[in-house]
C-alpha cells in the first residue's frame, strides 16, 4: 500500500477551499533578489580590489597562492608599523637569511613571534576572476572578498569547483532536461560546447564532468549529483588544482540533491529563458547569477505543486486541499495533502514531500 | 503567564516546527492538540491549523476556552482570538575552534566543547603547519575560538605556548568579531590578544578556567561554554529544566534523551530530596544530530551498522545527504526505517559522549524526544532506545510526542513551570512501555522464566538468552513482573529472583536479554536479518 487515491464522490474541493492548507506546504523561491557573494581567500592570497570598487565580469579581483607556506623573516626586515595582513616584499639587498621555510620574495604578514614576523609566501600565483558584475562590499585579506552581485539569483543546494561564467546552453542528451532520465553522457560532449554552462537533466557522472571541463565547458547545472560522482569529481578537481597548467575555472551547481529527479518545471522555465545569455555560477552561496533585466518570467500558478521526494518524486501537479493524517507505505502516518497530477484523480502525498514555488 | 484559558506552545527547530494547543479545562491544563511539520513554516500558519482542527473537533470546548466565537461550526468556524504563545526557537548551531599547543592539552578542552552543544573543530600547533591552524581560525563559519593550556602548562606545551598566542593574535587581528576564550595558562596572554584588534575589536575576550577546574572537574569550563553558546534561552537547556521539574513533580529519576537535526541532548534529573534542589546534569552534543552536514565515511559506517535496508555505501551516503537536505522528505516507504537507523547512530554518539551520565544508576523513566523519532511508531522508538541506551535495570519509557518539554522549560518561573508540568505530564508523555534489561545473562537454552501479573490475569514466558521477549501490556496498565533467573544476574542488585513493577505502553513490556552493550554480527547480511527480526515484532504498523 502506498499513497491513496480518492474514491468518494466528494472531491476535496467540496470540503476545503482549493487553497486551504496550501500555506502548510514548503515554499521554494524560484528566483532571489541581489545577494552578496563571497570569494574565499587564504592567507597569502593577494586581493586586488577594495571596498566600494565596481567590478565587471572577468575582472581580476585577487591573486591566489597555489603553494602557500610559512616563512619566518629575520628581525629588522619589516617596518615598525607592520601589521597583520600587510604585504611584505624582500628588500633589494641580497643575503636575507630566513629563519624557517625557503626563501620567498614576497608574502603576507601572519603573526609576530619572538621579535620577528612569520609570513605566508609562495612561488606560484594564479588569478581569481569575478564571474559577475557587482560592487565590492568588503575585503579581508586571508578571509575573503564580499561582492554585492548585480542581477537575479537561482539558488542551488551545493556548488563545487570555482566561480565561473559562460553562455547558458541546454545540454541534455535527450534534449529534455525536464525528463527524469535526462542526463549527460561523456561521449556527447565536443569542443563546440566550449565556453558554455550546460543545463543537464537529472544526473551526471564524474567522467562526463571531467570531460566537459577538458572540452572547455565552464560549468554544469544538474538536478542531482550522486555522492560517488561528487567524490570522484572533487578528486579530479584537486588533481587539476595541483597541475602546473590549469584549465579555466569550472563549477557544478546542484539544484536539488543526490537523487535522480528532473529539474523542477518553474526552474527549468527560468533556465530555458536564459539560453544564450551569459550567466555565472558562484560557490558561496551556491547559486546561478544572471543579469538579464529584460527577461520576464511568468510565476507558476498558485497551487502549482512539485513532489520533491518519495514515491512521486519529480512529478508536478495542482494542490487539491489538505488530506489530514494518512497512512503511507512502510506503516508511517504522515500529514498529507491532495495533489492532482494532470487529469488524474487527486492523490494523497505527504506534505513533507511537497514544495510550491513563489 | 497572566491568566489565559489557552496558550500555544511552539517548538521551532532546525528541521521541525511544531505547535501544541493547551487549554485550561476543569481547573487544569490539558493538551488539546498538536501538529508538527517540516521547518521552516510560519508559526502563525501552524497555529491557525492547530486551532482550526480543535475548533472543528469540539466547538463547545473551543468556545469555552475562548478560541471560537459563537458563529459557525466545524471547519468553517472562525477563530475568535489567537491565544498567547510560548516559543522555544532553536539557536543556530555555532562552531568553535578548539586549539592548544599539543594534542594532550587539547583533548579535555575539546571534550568540554563537545558536551556543551558546540560544533567543534580543532587544531594544534605542535608538529603541524601553522598555516592550517590559521586557516582553521579564519574560516568564515567559526564563531568562537577556545585557546586552552594546562595551568600550569605541561612540559610538552611550554615551548609552544608563546607561538600559539602569537598565531591566535594574528588571527584575531584579522577577525575582530571573533569571540575568544583564553583558558588555563593561556589567560596570561590576555593583554597581547586584547591589543590585536586595535579599536575595531567587536568580539568578546573571555578568561576561562582550566579544563580540570571545578567540582566535578571540568564543570566550571562547561558552564562557561554553555553560557557563551546560548545560556538559558537555548531550547535544549530549557528541555533540561523541564526534565528537572518533571523529576520533581513525578518524584522519579528521569533521563531525557533528545535527537534533533543539529544535535542531541541528554539530561539526567533526580528529584529534590530533603529540601535540596533537584540534581540535574545536562549535556548537549552537536555531533549527535540526525545527520551531519557532509556525511562522511564514519557516519555511513555508523548508520550502516543499524540499517535494515539493503544499500551499498554509496547509495546509503546519497540517502543520508538527501536526509540532511530534506530531513522530512521521503519518509513513506523505507524512509522512516532509514531515519530511525540514523537516529540510533546519533543516539550512540550521544551516549558515547556522556560517559558520566551512563555511569549513573538506570533512571525510573526514560523520555525520548526530538524530530528524529517523529515519523516512527511508538514501539519502534522504544526498541531504538533499548538498542542503544543499555544499562541493566528496569526503566519506564515515554515519548514527548507533542514536543512540549522544550517550550515548557522556557516558562521563566520555576513554580509555574512545575505547575504546568504537573497538569500536563500525562498528556505530554506518551507511554511507550517498560524495558527490563538484566545484566550478566549467560548463553544457553533458557535464562529462566517470567510471570507477569496484570489486572487482566497472569502470563508466563520462557526467557531465552540473547532474545527479546515482548509482553503485551497496554498504556495505563500496571503490572508486576516476577523474574526467576537460572543464573545470578544484575537488575538493580544481583540475584536470581526479582519482582519489578512495570507500566504498560504502546510497546508493552520489553524484556531485553541481549548483551550489554549490544553486540551485532560483523557480517552485514546477518546483522540486517537480526535487526529486522527484532524490529519486525515492534514496528507493528509496517507493511508485510
PDB file of C-alpha atoms in Angstrom, chain B residues 54-311:
ATOM      1  CA  UNK B  54      -9.513  21.922  17.651  1.00  0.00           C
ATOM      2  CA  UNK B  55     -12.481  24.117  16.827  1.00  0.00           C
ATOM      3  CA  UNK B  56     -13.712  21.643  14.220  1.00  0.00           C
ATOM      4  CA  UNK B  57     -13.386  18.758  16.649  1.00  0.00           C
ATOM      5  CA  UNK B  58     -15.197  20.333  19.617  1.00  0.00           C
ATOM      6  CA  UNK B  59     -16.719  23.720  19.063  1.00  0.00           C
ATOM      7  CA  UNK B  60     -18.170  23.899  22.564  1.00  0.00           C
ATOM      8  CA  UNK B  61     -14.840  23.284  24.183  1.00  0.00           C
ATOM      9  CA  UNK B  62     -13.163  25.788  21.855  1.00  0.00           C
ATOM     10  CA  UNK B  63     -15.763  28.400  22.813  1.00  0.00           C
ATOM     11  CA  UNK B  64     -15.266  27.658  26.498  1.00  0.00           C
ATOM     12  CA  UNK B  65     -11.570  28.473  26.318  1.00  0.00           C
ATOM     13  CA  UNK B  66     -12.085  31.484  24.087  1.00  0.00           C
ATOM     14  CA  UNK B  67     -10.797  30.056  20.829  1.00  0.00           C
ATOM     15  CA  UNK B  68     -14.045  30.199  18.878  1.00  0.00           C
ATOM     16  CA  UNK B  69     -16.801  32.722  18.702  1.00  0.00           C
ATOM     17  CA  UNK B  70     -20.451  31.756  18.713  1.00  0.00           C
ATOM     18  CA  UNK B  71     -20.754  31.884  14.928  1.00  0.00           C
ATOM     19  CA  UNK B  72     -20.211  28.939  12.666  1.00  0.00           C
ATOM     20  CA  UNK B  73     -19.335  25.381  13.472  1.00  0.00           C
ATOM     21  CA  UNK B  74     -16.895  22.779  12.282  1.00  0.00           C
ATOM     22  CA  UNK B  75     -14.036  23.687   9.985  1.00  0.00           C
ATOM     23  CA  UNK B  76     -15.724  26.903   8.937  1.00  0.00           C
ATOM     24  CA  UNK B  77     -15.881  28.306  12.483  1.00  0.00           C
ATOM     25  CA  UNK B  78     -13.857  31.492  12.790  1.00  0.00           C
ATOM     26  CA  UNK B  79     -11.012  31.732  15.275  1.00  0.00           C
ATOM     27  CA  UNK B  80     -12.021  34.223  17.962  1.00  0.00           C
ATOM     28  CA  UNK B  81      -8.648  35.195  19.311  1.00  0.00           C
ATOM     29  CA  UNK B  82      -5.116  33.988  18.935  1.00  0.00           C
ATOM     30  CA  UNK B  83      -4.039  32.697  22.357  1.00  0.00           C
ATOM     31  CA  UNK B  84      -0.738  33.690  23.981  1.00  0.00           C
ATOM     32  CA  UNK B  85       2.319  31.905  22.710  1.00  0.00           C
ATOM     33  CA  UNK B  86       5.249  30.200  24.360  1.00  0.00           C
ATOM     34  CA  UNK B  87       8.071  29.781  21.887  1.00  0.00           C
ATOM     35  CA  UNK B  88      11.199  27.677  22.032  1.00  0.00           C
ATOM     36  CA  UNK B  89      13.244  28.524  18.978  1.00  0.00           C
ATOM     37  CA  UNK B  90      16.406  26.595  18.217  1.00  0.00           C
ATOM     38  CA  UNK B  91      19.598  28.553  18.304  1.00  0.00           C
ATOM     39  CA  UNK B  92      21.508  28.336  15.046  1.00  0.00           C
ATOM     40  CA  UNK B  93      24.377  25.922  15.554  1.00  0.00           C
ATOM     41  CA  UNK B  94      27.647  27.635  16.260  1.00  0.00           C
ATOM     42  CA  UNK B  95      31.153  26.485  15.547  1.00  0.00           C
ATOM     43  CA  UNK B  96      34.082  26.640  17.913  1.00  0.00           C
ATOM     44  CA  UNK B  97      37.715  26.038  17.080  1.00  0.00           C
ATOM     45  CA  UNK B  98      39.491  24.456  19.992  1.00  0.00           C
ATOM     46  CA  UNK B  99      43.209  24.972  19.787  1.00  0.00           C
ATOM     47  CA  UNK B 100      46.094  24.160  22.030  1.00  0.00           C
ATOM     48  CA  UNK B 101      49.801  23.667  21.824  1.00  0.00           C
ATOM     49  CA  UNK B 102      49.670  19.877  21.893  1.00  0.00           C
ATOM     50  CA  UNK B 103      47.152  17.137  21.355  1.00  0.00           C
ATOM     51  CA  UNK B 104      47.315  16.134  25.007  1.00  0.00           C
ATOM     52  CA  UNK B 105      46.478  19.674  26.108  1.00  0.00           C
ATOM     53  CA  UNK B 106      43.682  19.999  23.578  1.00  0.00           C
ATOM     54  CA  UNK B 107      41.711  16.864  24.445  1.00  0.00           C
ATOM     55  CA  UNK B 108      39.946  17.960  27.665  1.00  0.00           C
ATOM     56  CA  UNK B 109      39.007  21.305  26.121  1.00  0.00           C
ATOM     57  CA  UNK B 110      37.649  19.575  23.044  1.00  0.00           C
ATOM     58  CA  UNK B 111      35.620  17.185  25.203  1.00  0.00           C
ATOM     59  CA  UNK B 112      34.122  20.100  27.162  1.00  0.00           C
ATOM     60  CA  UNK B 113      33.164  21.913  23.961  1.00  0.00           C
ATOM     61  CA  UNK B 114      31.586  18.783  22.509  1.00  0.00           C
ATOM     62  CA  UNK B 115      29.414  18.301  25.585  1.00  0.00           C
ATOM     63  CA  UNK B 116      28.082  21.832  25.552  1.00  0.00           C
ATOM     64  CA  UNK B 117      26.486  21.858  22.147  1.00  0.00           C
ATOM     65  CA  UNK B 118      29.266  23.328  20.049  1.00  0.00           C
ATOM     66  CA  UNK B 119      30.109  22.146  16.593  1.00  0.00           C
ATOM     67  CA  UNK B 120      33.797  21.677  17.057  1.00  0.00           C
ATOM     68  CA  UNK B 121      36.915  21.852  15.002  1.00  0.00           C
ATOM     69  CA  UNK B 122      40.318  21.514  16.482  1.00  0.00           C
ATOM     70  CA  UNK B 123      43.865  22.412  15.707  1.00  0.00           C
ATOM     71  CA  UNK B 124      47.204  22.115  17.444  1.00  0.00           C
ATOM     72  CA  UNK B 125      50.497  23.828  16.890  1.00  0.00           C
ATOM     73  CA  UNK B 126      52.950  21.120  17.815  1.00  0.00           C
ATOM     74  CA  UNK B 127      54.193  19.314  14.736  1.00  0.00           C
ATOM     75  CA  UNK B 128      51.706  20.827  12.334  1.00  0.00           C
ATOM     76  CA  UNK B 129      51.833  23.587   9.769  1.00  0.00           C
ATOM     77  CA  UNK B 130      50.859  26.913  11.411  1.00  0.00           C
ATOM     78  CA  UNK B 131      49.012  27.752   8.190  1.00  0.00           C
ATOM     79  CA  UNK B 132      46.498  25.011   8.993  1.00  0.00           C
ATOM     80  CA  UNK B 133      45.894  26.476  12.404  1.00  0.00           C
ATOM     81  CA  UNK B 134      45.487  29.949  10.929  1.00  0.00           C
ATOM     82  CA  UNK B 135      43.123  28.679   8.217  1.00  0.00           C
ATOM     83  CA  UNK B 136      41.014  26.966  10.893  1.00  0.00           C
ATOM     84  CA  UNK B 137      40.802  30.202  12.889  1.00  0.00           C
ATOM     85  CA  UNK B 138      39.909  32.290   9.852  1.00  0.00           C
ATOM     86  CA  UNK B 139      37.192  30.008   8.455  1.00  0.00           C
ATOM     87  CA  UNK B 140      34.026  32.047   7.989  1.00  0.00           C
ATOM     88  CA  UNK B 141      31.817  29.554   9.819  1.00  0.00           C
ATOM     89  CA  UNK B 142      33.844  29.803  13.034  1.00  0.00           C
ATOM     90  CA  UNK B 143      32.189  31.910  15.729  1.00  0.00           C
ATOM     91  CA  UNK B 144      34.316  31.284  18.789  1.00  0.00           C
ATOM     92  CA  UNK B 145      37.903  30.288  19.473  1.00  0.00           C
ATOM     93  CA  UNK B 146      38.824  28.409  22.625  1.00  0.00           C
ATOM     94  CA  UNK B 147      42.549  28.533  23.278  1.00  0.00           C
ATOM     95  CA  UNK B 148      43.496  26.255  26.113  1.00  0.00           C
ATOM     96  CA  UNK B 149      46.559  25.240  28.025  1.00  0.00           C
ATOM     97  CA  UNK B 150      47.200  23.427  31.253  1.00  0.00           C
ATOM     98  CA  UNK B 151      47.506  25.504  34.397  1.00  0.00           C
ATOM     99  CA  UNK B 152      50.452  25.478  34.717  1.00  0.00           C
ATOM    100  CA  UNK B 153      51.322  24.377  31.189  1.00  0.00           C
ATOM    101  CA  UNK B 154      52.782  20.897  30.876  1.00  0.00           C
ATOM    102  CA  UNK B 155      56.413  20.423  29.879  1.00  0.00           C
ATOM    103  CA  UNK B 156      55.373  19.498  26.347  1.00  0.00           C
ATOM    104  CA  UNK B 157      53.349  22.702  25.999  1.00  0.00           C
ATOM    105  CA  UNK B 158      55.725  25.303  27.345  1.00  0.00           C
ATOM    106  CA  UNK B 159      57.863  25.735  24.263  1.00  0.00           C
ATOM    107  CA  UNK B 160      54.786  26.251  22.051  1.00  0.00           C
ATOM    108  CA  UNK B 161      52.501  28.380  24.197  1.00  0.00           C
ATOM    109  CA  UNK B 162      54.151  31.671  23.176  1.00  0.00           C
ATOM    110  CA  UNK B 163      53.908  30.893  19.483  1.00  0.00           C
ATOM    111  CA  UNK B 164      50.325  29.691  19.890  1.00  0.00           C
ATOM    112  CA  UNK B 165      49.424  33.017  21.463  1.00  0.00           C
ATOM    113  CA  UNK B 166      51.145  34.778  18.560  1.00  0.00           C
ATOM    114  CA  UNK B 167      49.235  32.783  15.938  1.00  0.00           C
ATOM    115  CA  UNK B 168      45.913  33.432  17.688  1.00  0.00           C
ATOM    116  CA  UNK B 169      46.783  37.116  17.975  1.00  0.00           C
ATOM    117  CA  UNK B 170      47.393  37.232  14.234  1.00  0.00           C
ATOM    118  CA  UNK B 171      44.042  35.596  13.509  1.00  0.00           C
ATOM    119  CA  UNK B 172      42.160  37.818  15.958  1.00  0.00           C
ATOM    120  CA  UNK B 173      43.669  40.904  14.302  1.00  0.00           C
ATOM    121  CA  UNK B 174      42.050  39.801  11.036  1.00  0.00           C
ATOM    122  CA  UNK B 175      38.740  38.806  12.580  1.00  0.00           C
ATOM    123  CA  UNK B 176      37.924  41.336  15.285  1.00  0.00           C
ATOM    124  CA  UNK B 177      34.402  39.927  15.565  1.00  0.00           C
ATOM    125  CA  UNK B 178      35.636  36.579  16.903  1.00  0.00           C
ATOM    126  CA  UNK B 179      34.848  35.688  20.494  1.00  0.00           C
ATOM    127  CA  UNK B 180      37.984  34.333  22.100  1.00  0.00           C
ATOM    128  CA  UNK B 181      38.139  32.269  25.275  1.00  0.00           C
ATOM    129  CA  UNK B 182      41.546  32.010  26.870  1.00  0.00           C
ATOM    130  CA  UNK B 183      41.546  29.084  29.261  1.00  0.00           C
ATOM    131  CA  UNK B 184      44.074  27.876  31.788  1.00  0.00           C
ATOM    132  CA  UNK B 185      47.543  29.341  31.385  1.00  0.00           C
ATOM    133  CA  UNK B 186      46.580  30.980  28.104  1.00  0.00           C
ATOM    134  CA  UNK B 187      44.885  33.715  30.115  1.00  0.00           C
ATOM    135  CA  UNK B 188      48.388  35.123  30.747  1.00  0.00           C
ATOM    136  CA  UNK B 189      48.294  36.320  27.131  1.00  0.00           C
ATOM    137  CA  UNK B 190      45.169  38.414  27.543  1.00  0.00           C
ATOM    138  CA  UNK B 191      46.917  41.758  27.047  1.00  0.00           C
ATOM    139  CA  UNK B 192      48.518  40.712  23.792  1.00  0.00           C
ATOM    140  CA  UNK B 193      45.293  39.385  22.296  1.00  0.00           C
ATOM    141  CA  UNK B 194      43.271  42.352  23.542  1.00  0.00           C
ATOM    142  CA  UNK B 195      45.598  44.671  21.688  1.00  0.00           C
ATOM    143  CA  UNK B 196      45.330  42.648  18.466  1.00  0.00           C
ATOM    144  CA  UNK B 197      42.069  44.051  17.148  1.00  0.00           C
ATOM    145  CA  UNK B 198      43.004  47.658  17.888  1.00  0.00           C
ATOM    146  CA  UNK B 199      39.995  49.939  18.146  1.00  0.00           C
ATOM    147  CA  UNK B 200      37.998  47.743  15.804  1.00  0.00           C
ATOM    148  CA  UNK B 201      37.532  44.878  18.282  1.00  0.00           C
ATOM    149  CA  UNK B 202      33.892  43.702  18.350  1.00  0.00           C
ATOM    150  CA  UNK B 203      34.072  40.185  19.769  1.00  0.00           C
ATOM    151  CA  UNK B 204      34.471  39.378  23.428  1.00  0.00           C
ATOM    152  CA  UNK B 205      37.618  38.065  25.017  1.00  0.00           C
ATOM    153  CA  UNK B 206      36.817  35.852  27.969  1.00  0.00           C
ATOM    154  CA  UNK B 207      39.054  34.257  30.524  1.00  0.00           C
ATOM    155  CA  UNK B 208      38.096  30.677  31.211  1.00  0.00           C
ATOM    156  CA  UNK B 209      39.064  28.153  33.850  1.00  0.00           C
ATOM    157  CA  UNK B 210      41.443  25.314  33.084  1.00  0.00           C
ATOM    158  CA  UNK B 211      39.858  22.146  31.718  1.00  0.00           C
ATOM    159  CA  UNK B 212      40.216  20.385  35.067  1.00  0.00           C
ATOM    160  CA  UNK B 213      38.803  23.151  37.285  1.00  0.00           C
ATOM    161  CA  UNK B 214      35.549  22.794  39.216  1.00  0.00           C
ATOM    162  CA  UNK B 215      33.743  20.061  41.069  1.00  0.00           C
ATOM    163  CA  UNK B 216      33.337  17.706  39.309  1.00  0.00           C
ATOM    164  CA  UNK B 217      36.463  18.506  37.268  1.00  0.00           C
ATOM    165  CA  UNK B 218      35.610  20.290  34.050  1.00  0.00           C
ATOM    166  CA  UNK B 219      32.265  21.611  35.272  1.00  0.00           C
ATOM    167  CA  UNK B 220      33.485  25.213  35.521  1.00  0.00           C
ATOM    168  CA  UNK B 221      34.624  25.283  31.903  1.00  0.00           C
ATOM    169  CA  UNK B 222      31.458  23.547  30.708  1.00  0.00           C
ATOM    170  CA  UNK B 223      29.331  26.139  32.482  1.00  0.00           C
ATOM    171  CA  UNK B 224      31.190  28.945  30.753  1.00  0.00           C
ATOM    172  CA  UNK B 225      30.988  27.329  27.314  1.00  0.00           C
ATOM    173  CA  UNK B 226      27.302  26.737  27.826  1.00  0.00           C
ATOM    174  CA  UNK B 227      26.702  30.385  28.686  1.00  0.00           C
ATOM    175  CA  UNK B 228      28.637  31.583  25.675  1.00  0.00           C
ATOM    176  CA  UNK B 229      26.639  29.341  23.327  1.00  0.00           C
ATOM    177  CA  UNK B 230      23.176  30.344  24.299  1.00  0.00           C
ATOM    178  CA  UNK B 231      22.601  30.319  28.013  1.00  0.00           C
ATOM    179  CA  UNK B 232      19.120  29.854  29.405  1.00  0.00           C
ATOM    180  CA  UNK B 233      17.337  30.687  26.137  1.00  0.00           C
ATOM    181  CA  UNK B 234      18.632  27.589  24.433  1.00  0.00           C
ATOM    182  CA  UNK B 235      15.623  25.259  23.956  1.00  0.00           C
ATOM    183  CA  UNK B 236      17.760  22.236  24.773  1.00  0.00           C
ATOM    184  CA  UNK B 237      18.805  23.847  28.013  1.00  0.00           C
ATOM    185  CA  UNK B 238      15.126  24.613  28.593  1.00  0.00           C
ATOM    186  CA  UNK B 239      14.230  20.964  27.982  1.00  0.00           C
ATOM    187  CA  UNK B 240      16.797  20.091  30.641  1.00  0.00           C
ATOM    188  CA  UNK B 241      14.977  22.423  33.058  1.00  0.00           C
ATOM    189  CA  UNK B 242      11.701  20.761  32.143  1.00  0.00           C
ATOM    190  CA  UNK B 243      13.228  17.349  32.868  1.00  0.00           C
ATOM    191  CA  UNK B 244      14.367  18.621  36.239  1.00  0.00           C
ATOM    192  CA  UNK B 245      10.902  19.954  37.063  1.00  0.00           C
ATOM    193  CA  UNK B 246       9.326  16.729  35.866  1.00  0.00           C
ATOM    194  CA  UNK B 247      11.613  14.691  38.133  1.00  0.00           C
ATOM    195  CA  UNK B 248      10.394  16.807  40.996  1.00  0.00           C
ATOM    196  CA  UNK B 249       6.742  16.567  40.016  1.00  0.00           C
ATOM    197  CA  UNK B 250       6.770  12.816  39.427  1.00  0.00           C
ATOM    198  CA  UNK B 251       9.273  12.148  42.221  1.00  0.00           C
ATOM    199  CA  UNK B 252      11.221   9.865  39.924  1.00  0.00           C
ATOM    200  CA  UNK B 253      14.686   9.795  38.443  1.00  0.00           C
ATOM    201  CA  UNK B 254      14.335  10.920  34.858  1.00  0.00           C
ATOM    202  CA  UNK B 255      16.551  10.787  31.844  1.00  0.00           C
ATOM    203  CA  UNK B 256      15.608  12.829  28.812  1.00  0.00           C
ATOM    204  CA  UNK B 257      17.202  11.922  25.514  1.00  0.00           C
ATOM    205  CA  UNK B 258      16.577  14.090  22.504  1.00  0.00           C
ATOM    206  CA  UNK B 259      17.908  13.704  18.982  1.00  0.00           C
ATOM    207  CA  UNK B 260      17.365  16.671  16.727  1.00  0.00           C
ATOM    208  CA  UNK B 261      18.604  17.851  13.389  1.00  0.00           C
ATOM    209  CA  UNK B 262      21.615  19.732  14.699  1.00  0.00           C
ATOM    210  CA  UNK B 263      22.406  17.970  17.923  1.00  0.00           C
ATOM    211  CA  UNK B 264      21.296  15.852  20.799  1.00  0.00           C
ATOM    212  CA  UNK B 265      20.522  16.335  24.459  1.00  0.00           C
ATOM    213  CA  UNK B 266      20.952  14.052  27.427  1.00  0.00           C
ATOM    214  CA  UNK B 267      19.554  15.300  30.722  1.00  0.00           C
ATOM    215  CA  UNK B 268      19.661  13.212  33.890  1.00  0.00           C
ATOM    216  CA  UNK B 269      17.491  14.572  36.698  1.00  0.00           C
ATOM    217  CA  UNK B 270      16.793  13.396  40.213  1.00  0.00           C
ATOM    218  CA  UNK B 271      14.005  14.770  42.406  1.00  0.00           C
ATOM    219  CA  UNK B 272      14.754  17.125  45.253  1.00  0.00           C
ATOM    220  CA  UNK B 273      15.465  15.327  48.494  1.00  0.00           C
ATOM    221  CA  UNK B 274      15.211  16.883  51.959  1.00  0.00           C
ATOM    222  CA  UNK B 275      14.606  20.411  50.750  1.00  0.00           C
ATOM    223  CA  UNK B 276      17.635  20.415  48.467  1.00  0.00           C
ATOM    224  CA  UNK B 277      17.351  21.374  44.826  1.00  0.00           C
ATOM    225  CA  UNK B 278      16.815  18.634  42.248  1.00  0.00           C
ATOM    226  CA  UNK B 279      20.072  17.396  40.745  1.00  0.00           C
ATOM    227  CA  UNK B 280      20.291  17.691  37.006  1.00  0.00           C
ATOM    228  CA  UNK B 281      23.113  17.025  34.590  1.00  0.00           C
ATOM    229  CA  UNK B 282      22.591  18.315  31.068  1.00  0.00           C
ATOM    230  CA  UNK B 283      24.839  17.526  28.124  1.00  0.00           C
ATOM    231  CA  UNK B 284      24.235  18.951  24.681  1.00  0.00           C
ATOM    232  CA  UNK B 285      26.190  17.248  21.931  1.00  0.00           C
ATOM    233  CA  UNK B 286      26.242  18.848  18.494  1.00  0.00           C
ATOM    234  CA  UNK B 287      27.726  15.722  16.899  1.00  0.00           C
ATOM    235  CA  UNK B 288      24.640  13.764  17.963  1.00  0.00           C
ATOM    236  CA  UNK B 289      22.416  15.348  15.337  1.00  0.00           C
ATOM    237  CA  UNK B 290      20.399  13.213  12.932  1.00  0.00           C
ATOM    238  CA  UNK B 291      22.873  13.585  10.058  1.00  0.00           C
ATOM    239  CA  UNK B 292      25.975  15.787   9.860  1.00  0.00           C
ATOM    240  CA  UNK B 293      26.268  18.466   7.189  1.00  0.00           C
ATOM    241  CA  UNK B 294      28.501  16.369   4.993  1.00  0.00           C
ATOM    242  CA  UNK B 295      28.043  12.718   5.943  1.00  0.00           C
ATOM    243  CA  UNK B 296      31.455  11.099   5.674  1.00  0.00           C
ATOM    244  CA  UNK B 297      32.638   7.528   5.927  1.00  0.00           C
ATOM    245  CA  UNK B 298      32.323   7.453   9.703  1.00  0.00           C
ATOM    246  CA  UNK B 299      28.676   8.484   9.535  1.00  0.00           C
ATOM    247  CA  UNK B 300      27.969   5.960   6.793  1.00  0.00           C
ATOM    248  CA  UNK B 301      29.565   3.218   8.910  1.00  0.00           C
ATOM    249  CA  UNK B 302      27.578   4.182  11.971  1.00  0.00           C
ATOM    250  CA  UNK B 303      24.256   4.238  10.149  1.00  0.00           C
ATOM    251  CA  UNK B 304      25.128   1.112   8.166  1.00  0.00           C
ATOM    252  CA  UNK B 305      25.529  -0.700  11.481  1.00  0.00           C
ATOM    253  CA  UNK B 306      21.880  -0.044  12.309  1.00  0.00           C
ATOM    254  CA  UNK B 307      20.118  -0.092   8.999  1.00  0.00           C
ATOM    255  CA  UNK B 308      17.864  -2.903   7.862  1.00  0.00           C
ATOM    256  CA  UNK B 309      17.902  -1.618   4.280  1.00  0.00           C
ATOM    257  CA  UNK B 310      19.996  -3.401   1.732  1.00  0.00           C
ATOM    258  CA  UNK B 311      22.028  -0.468   0.470  1.00  0.00           C
TER     259      UNK B 311
END
